[in-house]
Amino acid sequence: MTTDTAAAPETHAFEADVSKLLHMMVHSVYSDRDVFLRELISNAADACEKLRYEAIATPSLLGDDPQPRISIILDADQGRLTIEDNGIGMTAADMGETLGTIARSGTKAFMERLAAEAGKEGSQLIGQFGVGFYSAFMVANQVEVFSRRAGTEAAASWTSDGLGTYTIAAVDLSDAPARGTRVVMHLMDDAKSYAERFTVERIVKAQSGHVPVPITLFEKPDADGVDIADGAALWLKPRSEISEEDYADFYRSVAGQYDQPAHTIHYRAEGRYEYSVLTFIPETKPFDLFDPDRKGHIKLYVRRVFITDEAQILPRYLRFVRGLVDSSDLPLNMSREMIQDSPVLAAIQKGVTGRLLTELQKLSDGDAEAYIRIWENFGSVLKEGLYEDFERRETLLGLARFKSTTSQNGWRSLKDYVADLKDNQTAIYYATGSDLDRLATSPQIEGFRARGIEVLLLPDQVDNFWTTVGVDYEGKPFKSVTQGGADLSLIPLAEGIEKPTQPETEAVDSFLTFARETLAGAVSDVRASERLTTSAVCLVAPESGMDRQLEKLLASAGQLPQAALPVLEINSGHELIQALAAADDADGLKSDLAHLLLDQARIADGEQPTDARAFTERLDRLMRRSVS
Ligand code: ADP
Ligand code: MG
């Protein structure tokens, strides 16, 4: 056994790049200093992993302390934070090589990027960017590292105030861990909270709760430790070793949800890129589901170290999915901006999105009930993909489920719909609105019902959008029942339903002409309807016009300066219409009737009469007549 008593402390200047980096660390305003903890814990975990690997060849390195361990020791009195591991450790020479230079490609790239953006202070960049060991100087004005390489009988220290030089010295074995590294940070005045249990525990759980090494927190140097992370990376375990309960617990911690996962998707992708995926579909709607920023919630890990939850791994329409992706192919300390541009991430995004949709597809085939529960919660979000993700529109149309006139309680797929097309039916008909019951009874779909033609009832806001982007399914275009002529004449009436008996009369014809003149300015046309069977009137959009629901939506959002005038359709075979048409036109009766029919059509559409006062007066006159 030898004791390293050789060299006196040696002081070195940092490499120019390191000095620059350190200068920025100390002088910039950071948006998120917490990241230094993640960096140091990740180094400690790396050191344990390296030892784990070397011990495969040299088991004696583990000695009588085989379990990897990270300890965080707080000392609020001294304003000190210590992170210690029993990993591989460093010799004095190691320290000189690694803690004074910039060897890592990630940091190199970062510095290059900084140089490229010359002039900018870079503070924001650093704030969101892990820059390894040196980030300790964001919170400490002095950092001491004591280390002992596994399998050696020497210990060394590295000390710096981050201002240009560092000092390496040999130290007594008793001043270093028996194996591994101790990093002692003397906290700056405005960083003393990093010696407080609450702060540290919160950050560690959030950032490093799943590093592959257990973490113990000591509130004081002589206090008993509390385990704050168990070191197991659940997602890396085989599925057979994970219970439902484990998944549910993990789901709640990773998703911040209190419910159960409705569906769990856990797999490992192998091939060009390797990554593990553990995602959950919540059982209930997360509270931020309809937040305007539509943020996703998939965390990105790189080799078990949390990197970011801002990577937007899934498209917005899958933002209800919670969980993580752990990649082996991304560098650990890539900036978020660089991660966004990485082809590895692009491949992961594509792979995970495709897989999730496939899994949903499988679920819909294998367990329709479970799938419908998911659709009921998140269908309106998934439908955003119909106009946002052209590439996957087919798949999404396959996943979509609808209420319809055929099945108002159950759900219909487009496959179901197309299988039940009537002879000569060439389009998929739908009605949009905000209220399912009203949709189901709206006059515009009477003619479709009479012919047994299924009409999809679309009550979600998003339905007003995807239906207008030229979607078709198996070559059948989507067509709104409230738009243009119904053109139903080619499709026979359903058995047992007869065409309205009263023929169109001259009186009705002239009433139509009269109404057209009277209502000019309020409607673009008044015409006999093909789509009505029991109601007297309804409103539809002109052939080239926008769907009426979409129009209303845009108008109410102030995005539509001039709505197109609707068409008033009148059921010319209807008894009431025939009677009205034949009535004597005394005291402006017919004008009142025309206006009232229009208002009636508006009310059936869930609207108000445009002029409530005029409406009341007309109704008033009519009621007086009926009792006089
Ligand atoms: P990176 O972790 O990406 O390599 P860092 O700046 O975080 O970059 O660390 C630089 C190097 O310092 C590491 O690669 C490692 O060799 C050494 N190092 C840092 N912390 C430890 C530690 N706790 N135990 C052993 N080596 C360490
Ligand atoms: Mg590191």
XYZ file of C-alpha atoms and ligand atoms in Angstrom:
656
model
C 0.000 0.000 0.000
C 1.313 3.370 -0.927
C 0.110 6.749 0.140
C 0.224 9.507 -2.412
C 2.190 12.228 -0.736
C 3.929 13.256 -3.896
C 2.956 16.598 -5.251
C 2.319 19.929 -3.610
C -0.905 21.672 -4.642
C -0.727 22.879 -8.195
C -2.668 25.809 -9.514
C -3.664 25.949 -13.191
C -5.421 28.412 -15.395
C -8.663 27.288 -16.984
C -8.741 26.837 -20.726
C -9.857 30.002 -22.446
C -13.212 28.497 -23.357
C -13.842 27.396 -19.808
C -13.051 30.871 -18.509
C -15.514 32.323 -20.941
C -18.148 29.832 -19.904
C -17.536 30.404 -16.229
C -17.686 34.138 -16.689
C -21.110 33.794 -18.201
C -22.208 31.437 -15.468
C -21.347 33.923 -12.808
C -22.422 37.120 -14.495
C -25.506 36.211 -16.416
C -29.006 36.267 -15.149
C -30.280 32.733 -15.258
C -33.798 31.774 -15.995
C -33.382 28.427 -14.315
C -30.451 27.818 -12.025
C -31.988 24.602 -10.681
C -30.408 22.723 -13.546
C -27.027 22.590 -11.791
C -28.469 19.932 -9.483
C -29.519 17.834 -12.397
C -26.026 18.151 -13.855
C -24.220 17.131 -10.701
C -26.605 14.295 -9.969
C -26.267 13.118 -13.504
C -22.463 13.147 -13.152
C -22.735 11.195 -9.927
C -25.063 8.691 -11.561
C -22.730 8.432 -14.567
C -19.842 7.724 -12.213
C -21.856 4.914 -10.613
C -22.748 3.545 -14.025
C -19.123 3.611 -15.127
C -18.108 1.739 -12.027
C -20.887 -0.730 -12.626
C -19.508 -1.330 -16.072
C -15.857 -1.623 -15.029
C -16.804 -3.946 -12.201
C -18.034 -6.416 -14.764
C -14.403 -7.017 -15.671
C -12.969 -6.195 -12.245
C -15.443 -7.135 -9.524
C -12.959 -6.232 -6.795
C -13.540 -2.540 -7.591
C -16.817 -2.787 -5.725
C -15.119 -3.984 -2.526
C -17.616 -4.391 0.263
C -19.810 -1.551 -1.020
C -21.534 -2.898 -4.114
C -24.691 -0.748 -4.089
C -24.487 2.507 -6.027
C -25.537 5.511 -3.992
C -25.861 9.250 -4.254
C -25.996 11.345 -1.078
C -27.060 14.947 -0.922
C -25.915 16.590 2.289
C -27.305 19.960 3.298
C -25.695 22.364 5.701
C -27.821 25.463 5.953
C -25.705 26.882 8.792
C -22.600 26.891 6.652
C -24.466 27.643 3.432
C -23.141 24.461 1.937
C -24.490 21.806 -0.389
C -22.622 18.553 -0.912
C -23.268 15.862 -3.492
C -21.433 12.616 -3.000
C -21.374 9.370 -4.913
C -19.652 6.022 -4.503
C -18.965 5.710 -8.194
C -15.797 5.413 -10.216
C -14.044 8.491 -8.740
C -11.202 10.550 -10.194
C -7.466 10.616 -9.718
C -5.622 13.921 -9.553
C -4.682 13.441 -13.192
C -8.325 12.738 -14.130
C -9.327 15.954 -12.463
C -6.769 17.938 -14.381
C -8.025 16.493 -17.621
C -11.718 16.763 -17.058
C -12.315 19.674 -14.693
C -10.350 22.353 -16.414
C -11.010 21.770 -20.045
C -14.034 21.422 -22.219
C -13.886 17.947 -23.545
C -17.492 17.237 -24.002
C -18.899 17.585 -27.434
C -22.138 18.998 -26.057
C -20.399 21.889 -24.353
C -18.139 22.433 -27.343
C -21.149 22.703 -29.558
C -22.701 25.053 -27.076
C -19.666 27.307 -27.125
C -19.647 27.297 -30.904
C -23.227 28.244 -30.978
C -22.524 31.027 -28.573
C -19.689 32.269 -30.750
C -22.017 32.161 -33.735
C -24.493 34.292 -31.875
C -21.768 36.761 -30.920
C -23.082 39.871 -29.290
C -25.888 38.195 -27.464
C -25.175 37.597 -23.841
C -26.153 33.967 -23.979
C -27.735 34.149 -20.581
C -31.004 32.779 -21.775
C -29.273 29.973 -23.527
C -27.440 28.914 -20.422
C -30.543 29.268 -18.344
C -32.226 26.459 -20.198
C -29.144 24.542 -20.974
C -27.241 22.081 -18.876
C -23.554 22.836 -19.116
C -22.209 20.075 -16.991
C -20.011 20.327 -13.999
C -19.294 24.048 -14.411
C -22.919 24.881 -13.765
C -22.041 24.487 -10.076
C -20.658 28.012 -10.369
C -24.123 29.342 -11.052
C -24.869 28.884 -7.372
C -21.492 28.579 -5.651
C -18.585 30.978 -5.324
C -16.327 28.156 -4.312
C -16.432 24.525 -5.336
C -14.349 21.772 -3.784
C -14.145 18.307 -5.261
C -12.707 15.433 -3.222
C -12.325 12.176 -5.000
C -10.834 8.738 -4.850
C -10.667 6.550 -7.875
C -12.040 3.051 -7.349
C -9.241 0.597 -6.731
C -6.629 3.209 -5.809
C -5.101 4.197 -2.513
C -4.835 7.907 -3.256
C -7.243 10.802 -2.939
C -7.147 14.252 -4.485
C -8.973 17.534 -4.354
C -9.874 20.107 -6.961
C -10.761 23.590 -5.752
C -11.798 26.726 -7.580
C -13.660 29.964 -7.159
C -14.451 29.894 -10.853
C -12.441 33.041 -11.493
C -9.725 31.840 -13.794
C -7.746 29.198 -11.896
C -8.236 25.888 -10.154
C -5.996 24.020 -7.752
C -5.403 20.291 -7.596
C -3.863 18.724 -4.525
C -3.328 15.343 -2.975
C -5.322 14.885 0.215
C -5.467 12.381 3.047
C -7.632 9.349 2.342
C -9.766 10.426 5.298
C -10.637 13.690 3.518
C -12.222 11.935 0.541
C -14.958 9.348 0.181
C -13.766 5.748 0.506
C -14.640 5.499 -3.150
C -16.094 8.065 -5.515
C -16.505 11.792 -5.507
C -17.708 14.502 -3.147
C -18.570 17.890 -4.606
C -18.897 20.636 -1.986
C -20.534 23.880 -3.051
C -20.163 27.007 -0.975
C -23.387 28.705 -1.912
C -23.605 32.313 -2.982
C -25.742 34.615 -0.865
C -28.650 34.534 -3.276
C -28.460 30.752 -3.599
C -28.678 29.736 0.044
C -32.041 28.090 -0.506
C -30.173 25.226 -2.150
C -29.188 24.185 1.345
C -32.836 23.811 2.330
C -34.500 20.464 2.320
C -37.767 21.550 0.780
C -36.111 23.189 -2.219
C -33.649 20.421 -2.884
C -36.109 17.614 -2.420
C -38.586 19.222 -4.783
C -35.993 19.817 -7.480
C -34.422 16.406 -7.217
C -37.751 14.621 -7.373
C -38.818 16.672 -10.350
C -35.576 16.483 -12.302
C -33.811 13.364 -11.208
C -36.404 11.194 -9.530
C -35.693 8.442 -11.992
C -31.945 8.416 -12.367
C -30.774 4.847 -12.090
C -29.119 5.352 -8.711
C -30.940 5.814 -5.413
C -30.629 9.235 -3.826
C -30.547 9.897 -0.084
C -30.992 13.367 1.373
C -29.370 14.452 4.638
C -30.918 17.573 6.055
C -27.823 18.185 8.188
C -24.340 16.646 7.997
C -25.021 14.506 11.061
C -28.724 13.838 10.450
C -30.224 10.544 9.321
C -30.767 10.296 5.612
C -34.117 10.126 3.854
C -34.416 8.293 0.549
C -35.853 10.641 -2.029
C -35.349 8.536 -5.156
C -35.092 4.778 -5.350
C -32.917 4.540 -8.420
C -35.221 2.323 -10.427
C -36.049 3.393 -13.949
C -39.412 1.741 -14.304
C -39.574 2.187 -18.062
C -36.429 0.155 -18.576
C -37.833 -2.877 -16.816
C -39.490 -5.566 -18.886
C -43.252 -5.299 -18.884
C -43.592 -8.670 -17.243
C -41.902 -7.305 -14.139
C -44.180 -4.318 -13.759
C -47.519 -4.554 -12.015
C -50.589 -2.494 -12.862
C -50.055 -0.780 -9.542
C -46.468 0.164 -10.446
C -47.659 1.597 -13.711
C -50.436 3.538 -12.021
C -48.082 4.978 -9.379
C -45.574 5.933 -11.963
C -48.289 7.416 -14.146
C -49.434 9.642 -11.334
C -45.943 10.859 -10.593
C -44.926 11.392 -14.183
C -48.228 12.931 -15.235
C -49.133 14.803 -12.076
C -52.588 13.256 -12.384
C -54.687 11.689 -9.677
C -56.668 9.236 -11.741
C -55.763 5.875 -13.234
C -54.273 5.375 -16.643
C -56.989 4.354 -19.103
C -54.394 2.788 -21.336
C -50.673 2.147 -20.934
C -48.262 1.856 -23.828
C -44.799 0.630 -22.959
C -42.253 -0.568 -25.476
C -38.689 -0.359 -26.590
C -37.869 0.711 -30.123
C -34.885 -0.962 -31.658
C -33.315 -0.417 -35.011
C -31.711 2.697 -36.374
C -32.401 4.512 -33.116
C -32.999 2.956 -29.762
C -35.387 4.377 -27.259
C -37.829 3.310 -24.618
C -41.339 4.639 -24.481
C -43.698 4.592 -21.542
C -46.872 6.543 -22.132
C -50.308 6.689 -20.615
C -53.694 7.844 -21.737
C -55.460 9.363 -18.740
C -58.814 8.144 -17.578
C -60.157 11.673 -17.178
C -59.638 14.893 -19.057
C -56.589 16.744 -17.761
C -57.450 20.275 -16.724
C -55.283 21.937 -19.332
C -56.641 19.954 -22.253
C -58.075 23.006 -23.972
C -55.465 25.548 -22.932
C -54.632 27.729 -25.897
C -50.953 26.740 -25.939
C -51.936 23.069 -26.429
C -48.738 21.932 -24.737
C -47.712 18.308 -24.843
C -46.630 16.299 -21.826
C -44.084 13.779 -22.932
C -40.825 14.057 -21.058
C -37.601 13.446 -22.849
C -34.940 11.434 -21.059
C -31.540 10.610 -22.370
C -30.124 7.499 -20.832
C -32.349 7.815 -17.793
C -31.564 11.467 -17.207
C -34.413 13.873 -17.578
C -33.698 16.433 -20.281
C -36.836 18.396 -21.006
C -40.581 18.258 -21.164
C -40.641 20.903 -23.863
C -39.509 18.708 -26.709
C -43.046 18.311 -28.134
C -42.481 14.729 -29.017
C -46.086 14.195 -30.009
C -48.282 16.310 -32.261
C -50.630 18.717 -30.499
C -53.639 16.534 -31.074
C -52.041 13.880 -28.866
C -51.382 16.325 -26.036
C -53.534 14.306 -23.663
C -50.946 11.522 -23.644
C -48.621 11.517 -20.622
C -45.299 9.805 -20.109
C -41.747 9.757 -21.370
C -39.332 8.730 -24.022
C -35.810 7.697 -23.071
C -33.308 7.852 -25.882
C -29.879 6.276 -26.035
C -28.889 8.219 -29.120
C -29.139 11.854 -28.065
C -26.212 13.522 -26.314
C -27.073 14.246 -22.722
C -26.308 17.900 -22.668
C -27.708 19.109 -25.893
C -29.478 22.443 -25.652
C -33.222 22.288 -26.071
C -33.038 24.284 -29.250
C -30.545 21.849 -30.678
C -32.628 18.910 -29.584
C -35.565 20.363 -31.487
C -33.496 20.363 -34.653
C -32.017 16.928 -34.154
C -32.758 14.262 -36.765
C -32.731 11.720 -33.940
C -35.589 13.522 -32.258
C -37.445 13.802 -35.553
C -37.168 10.045 -35.994
C -38.364 9.493 -32.441
C -41.311 11.841 -32.916
C -42.378 10.039 -36.033
C -41.902 6.613 -34.518
C -43.756 7.309 -31.290
C -46.654 9.094 -32.989
C -47.120 6.256 -35.449
C -46.928 3.667 -32.720
C -49.472 5.418 -30.502
C -51.963 5.640 -33.329
C -51.393 1.987 -34.156
C -51.950 1.055 -30.525
C -55.209 3.009 -30.507
C -56.229 1.250 -33.671
C -55.496 -2.109 -32.079
C -57.400 -1.169 -28.977
C -60.412 -0.126 -31.033
C -60.381 -3.527 -32.732
C -59.661 -5.573 -29.630
C -61.525 -3.750 -26.876
C -64.037 -1.423 -28.464
C -65.508 -0.416 -25.125
C -62.182 0.724 -23.697
C -61.469 2.545 -26.913
C -64.792 4.358 -26.855
C -64.104 5.571 -23.316
C -60.900 7.123 -24.613
C -62.687 8.545 -27.615
C -65.364 10.079 -25.421
C -62.691 11.969 -23.484
C -60.264 12.815 -26.215
C -62.020 12.398 -29.550
C -62.538 16.114 -29.884
C -58.778 16.590 -29.471
C -57.829 13.760 -31.819
C -60.063 15.289 -34.472
C -57.749 18.316 -34.575
C -55.356 15.991 -36.346
C -57.812 15.649 -39.217
C -56.909 19.109 -40.418
C -53.475 19.457 -38.878
C -51.826 16.210 -39.848
C -52.457 15.567 -43.468
C -50.037 12.639 -43.501
C -51.985 10.726 -40.879
C -55.468 11.800 -41.872
C -56.385 8.357 -43.169
C -55.373 6.754 -39.901
C -57.201 9.369 -37.874
C -60.350 8.997 -39.956
C -60.120 5.299 -39.198
C -59.940 6.071 -35.494
C -62.768 8.592 -35.528
C -66.146 7.685 -34.053
C -69.374 9.573 -34.502
C -72.891 9.891 -33.280
C -75.325 9.692 -36.144
C -78.986 9.542 -37.018
C -78.616 5.768 -37.124
C -77.006 5.502 -33.750
C -77.494 8.382 -31.422
C -76.450 6.487 -28.323
C -73.754 4.317 -29.782
C -70.802 5.305 -31.879
C -70.279 4.760 -35.576
C -67.048 4.511 -37.498
C -66.706 5.715 -41.065
C -66.284 2.118 -42.044
C -69.722 1.438 -40.585
C -71.087 4.455 -42.400
C -69.718 3.557 -45.789
C -70.901 -0.029 -45.437
C -74.454 1.278 -45.069
C -74.497 3.727 -47.963
C -77.793 3.914 -49.847
C -77.984 3.257 -53.575
C -76.822 6.339 -55.461
C -75.486 7.941 -52.291
C -72.150 9.484 -53.138
C -71.358 11.621 -50.106
C -70.963 11.301 -46.372
C -73.548 13.623 -44.874
C -73.058 15.452 -41.631
C -74.663 18.153 -39.547
C -72.653 20.355 -37.211
C -73.976 22.238 -34.237
C -73.357 22.615 -30.565
C -76.169 20.480 -29.249
C -76.546 16.845 -30.141
C -80.274 16.648 -29.412
C -81.033 19.690 -31.475
C -78.934 18.311 -34.301
C -80.796 15.045 -34.207
C -84.132 16.812 -34.574
C -83.067 19.592 -36.897
C -85.364 20.083 -39.879
C -82.470 19.995 -42.331
C -82.018 16.272 -41.888
C -85.649 15.227 -42.299
C -85.283 14.391 -45.962
C -82.222 12.279 -45.145
C -84.071 10.399 -42.463
C -86.977 9.824 -44.830
C -84.566 8.101 -47.203
C -82.795 6.214 -44.474
C -79.605 8.128 -45.237
C -77.345 8.256 -42.236
C -76.273 11.727 -41.131
C -73.284 12.146 -38.838
C -74.077 14.465 -35.965
C -71.026 16.553 -35.157
C -71.352 18.595 -31.980
C -67.723 19.631 -31.359
C -66.269 22.987 -32.352
C -63.411 21.269 -34.093
C -65.918 19.578 -36.415
C -66.551 22.914 -38.061
C -62.960 23.003 -39.195
C -61.890 19.588 -40.351
C -65.048 19.147 -42.381
C -64.103 22.143 -44.514
C -60.620 21.087 -45.594
C -61.657 18.706 -48.327
C -61.615 15.522 -46.311
C -62.940 12.405 -47.951
C -63.142 8.812 -46.841
C -62.796 6.017 -49.368
C -63.466 8.507 -52.113
C -66.658 9.834 -50.508
C -66.584 13.550 -49.796
C -68.088 14.963 -46.635
C -71.122 17.132 -47.292
C -72.998 19.311 -44.874
C -76.766 18.830 -44.787
C -77.185 22.548 -44.325
C -75.277 23.534 -47.399
C -76.469 23.851 -50.971
C -79.268 21.880 -52.586
C -79.893 18.517 -51.002
C -80.176 16.675 -54.303
C -81.798 13.706 -52.705
C -84.192 12.955 -55.543
C -82.063 10.091 -56.855
C -82.274 8.237 -53.593
C -85.573 6.479 -52.980
C -87.596 7.129 -49.861
C -87.353 4.489 -47.184
C -90.050 1.879 -47.129
C -93.251 3.020 -45.446
C -92.445 6.693 -45.941
C -94.501 8.522 -48.505
C -93.775 11.713 -50.279
C -95.867 14.575 -48.912
C -99.149 14.186 -50.720
C -100.167 17.735 -51.523
C -98.806 18.710 -54.871
C -97.074 22.013 -55.366
C -99.740 24.546 -56.296
C -99.766 27.834 -58.081
C -100.670 29.503 -54.815
C -97.546 28.053 -53.191
C -95.464 29.158 -56.125
C -96.617 32.700 -55.854
C -96.152 32.618 -52.090
C -92.530 31.604 -52.671
C -92.095 34.529 -55.018
C -93.760 36.832 -52.537
C -91.560 35.594 -49.695
C -88.437 35.986 -51.819
C -89.287 39.659 -52.382
C -90.392 40.304 -48.834
C -87.344 38.707 -47.245
C -84.766 40.052 -49.681
C -81.900 41.408 -47.592
C -82.417 38.750 -44.934
C -82.053 35.657 -47.118
C -80.394 35.118 -50.479
C -83.198 32.929 -51.778
C -86.461 31.278 -50.873
C -87.054 27.945 -52.549
C -89.022 24.734 -52.316
C -87.187 22.166 -50.259
C -86.213 18.607 -51.011
C -84.840 17.942 -47.591
C -87.939 18.685 -45.526
C -90.611 16.136 -44.816
C -92.340 17.142 -41.585
C -91.126 20.649 -40.833
C -92.428 23.627 -42.770
C -89.184 25.544 -43.167
C -85.449 25.472 -42.600
C -82.357 27.521 -43.349
C -79.427 26.280 -45.386
C -76.231 27.812 -46.728
C -76.036 28.708 -50.404
C -74.221 26.184 -52.583
C -70.946 28.051 -52.632
C -71.342 29.441 -49.139
C -69.631 28.394 -45.966
C -71.340 25.861 -43.758
C -73.780 27.715 -41.522
C -72.319 26.431 -38.272
C -68.800 27.428 -39.210
C -70.085 30.789 -40.293
C -71.755 31.334 -36.947
C -68.620 30.288 -35.124
C -66.365 32.622 -37.061
C -68.863 35.455 -36.826
C -69.072 35.062 -33.062
C -65.278 35.140 -32.892
C -65.354 38.374 -34.883
C -63.467 36.759 -37.718
C -66.141 37.094 -40.336
C -66.979 40.633 -41.400
C -69.859 39.653 -43.682
C -71.749 36.402 -43.330
C -73.350 35.134 -46.529
C -77.146 35.296 -46.530
C -78.749 31.914 -45.949
C -81.357 30.277 -48.120
C -84.860 29.763 -46.689
C -86.241 26.434 -47.789
C -89.964 25.898 -47.642
C -91.711 22.552 -47.593
C -94.173 23.217 -50.393
C -96.095 20.021 -49.765
C -96.642 20.924 -46.137
C -100.230 21.441 -45.060
C -99.501 24.670 -43.237
C -97.656 26.162 -46.174
C -100.480 25.255 -48.509
C -103.011 26.831 -46.196
C -100.947 29.970 -45.731
C -100.425 30.294 -49.436
C -104.140 30.079 -50.050
C -105.130 32.580 -47.341
C -106.381 36.077 -48.140
C -103.721 38.707 -47.816
C -105.446 41.206 -45.541
C -103.592 43.813 -43.437
C -100.161 42.597 -44.458
C -100.879 39.052 -43.254
C -98.656 37.374 -45.833
C -95.743 39.627 -45.027
C -96.113 38.739 -41.345
C -96.256 35.054 -42.244
C -93.140 35.184 -44.391
C -91.175 36.879 -41.631
C -92.490 34.515 -38.991
C -91.526 31.488 -41.086
C -88.007 32.849 -41.329
C -87.844 33.428 -37.587
C -89.194 29.956 -36.971
C -86.379 28.519 -39.093
C -83.884 30.562 -37.119
C -85.251 29.297 -33.828
C -85.046 25.704 -35.055
C -81.368 26.379 -35.689
C -80.874 27.534 -32.135
C -80.760 31.187 -33.087
C -82.810 34.185 -32.051
C -85.147 36.127 -34.302
C -82.938 38.943 -35.605
C -85.426 41.615 -34.584
C -87.095 40.478 -31.392
C -89.463 43.429 -31.261
C -90.729 43.020 -34.808
C -91.083 39.289 -34.163
C -93.224 39.922 -31.078
C -95.410 42.409 -32.886
C -96.044 40.019 -35.750
C -96.824 37.142 -33.458
C -99.096 39.446 -31.518
C -101.070 40.418 -34.615
C -101.371 36.791 -35.623
C -102.669 35.734 -32.227
C -105.224 38.528 -32.178
C -106.459 37.372 -35.576
C -106.782 33.825 -34.431
C -109.133 34.758 -31.581
C -111.088 37.561 -33.232
P -20.136 15.303 -18.896
O -20.843 14.768 -17.697
O -21.066 15.557 -20.010
O -18.967 14.505 -19.320
P -19.434 17.376 -17.075
O -18.972 18.771 -17.240
O -20.705 17.220 -16.341
O -19.553 16.745 -18.507
O -18.336 16.543 -16.387
C -17.028 16.522 -16.930
C -16.279 15.276 -16.549
O -15.904 15.349 -15.196
C -17.078 13.996 -16.640
O -17.067 13.473 -17.933
C -16.314 13.102 -15.688
O -15.186 12.555 -16.322
C -15.847 14.063 -14.639
N -16.745 14.031 -13.495
C -17.609 14.974 -13.123
N -18.273 14.620 -12.011
C -17.814 13.395 -11.677
C -18.125 12.481 -10.613
N -19.032 12.742 -9.689
N -17.424 11.318 -10.579
C -16.516 11.035 -11.523
N -16.200 11.853 -12.539
C -16.828 13.034 -12.613
Mg -22.280 15.780 -16.738
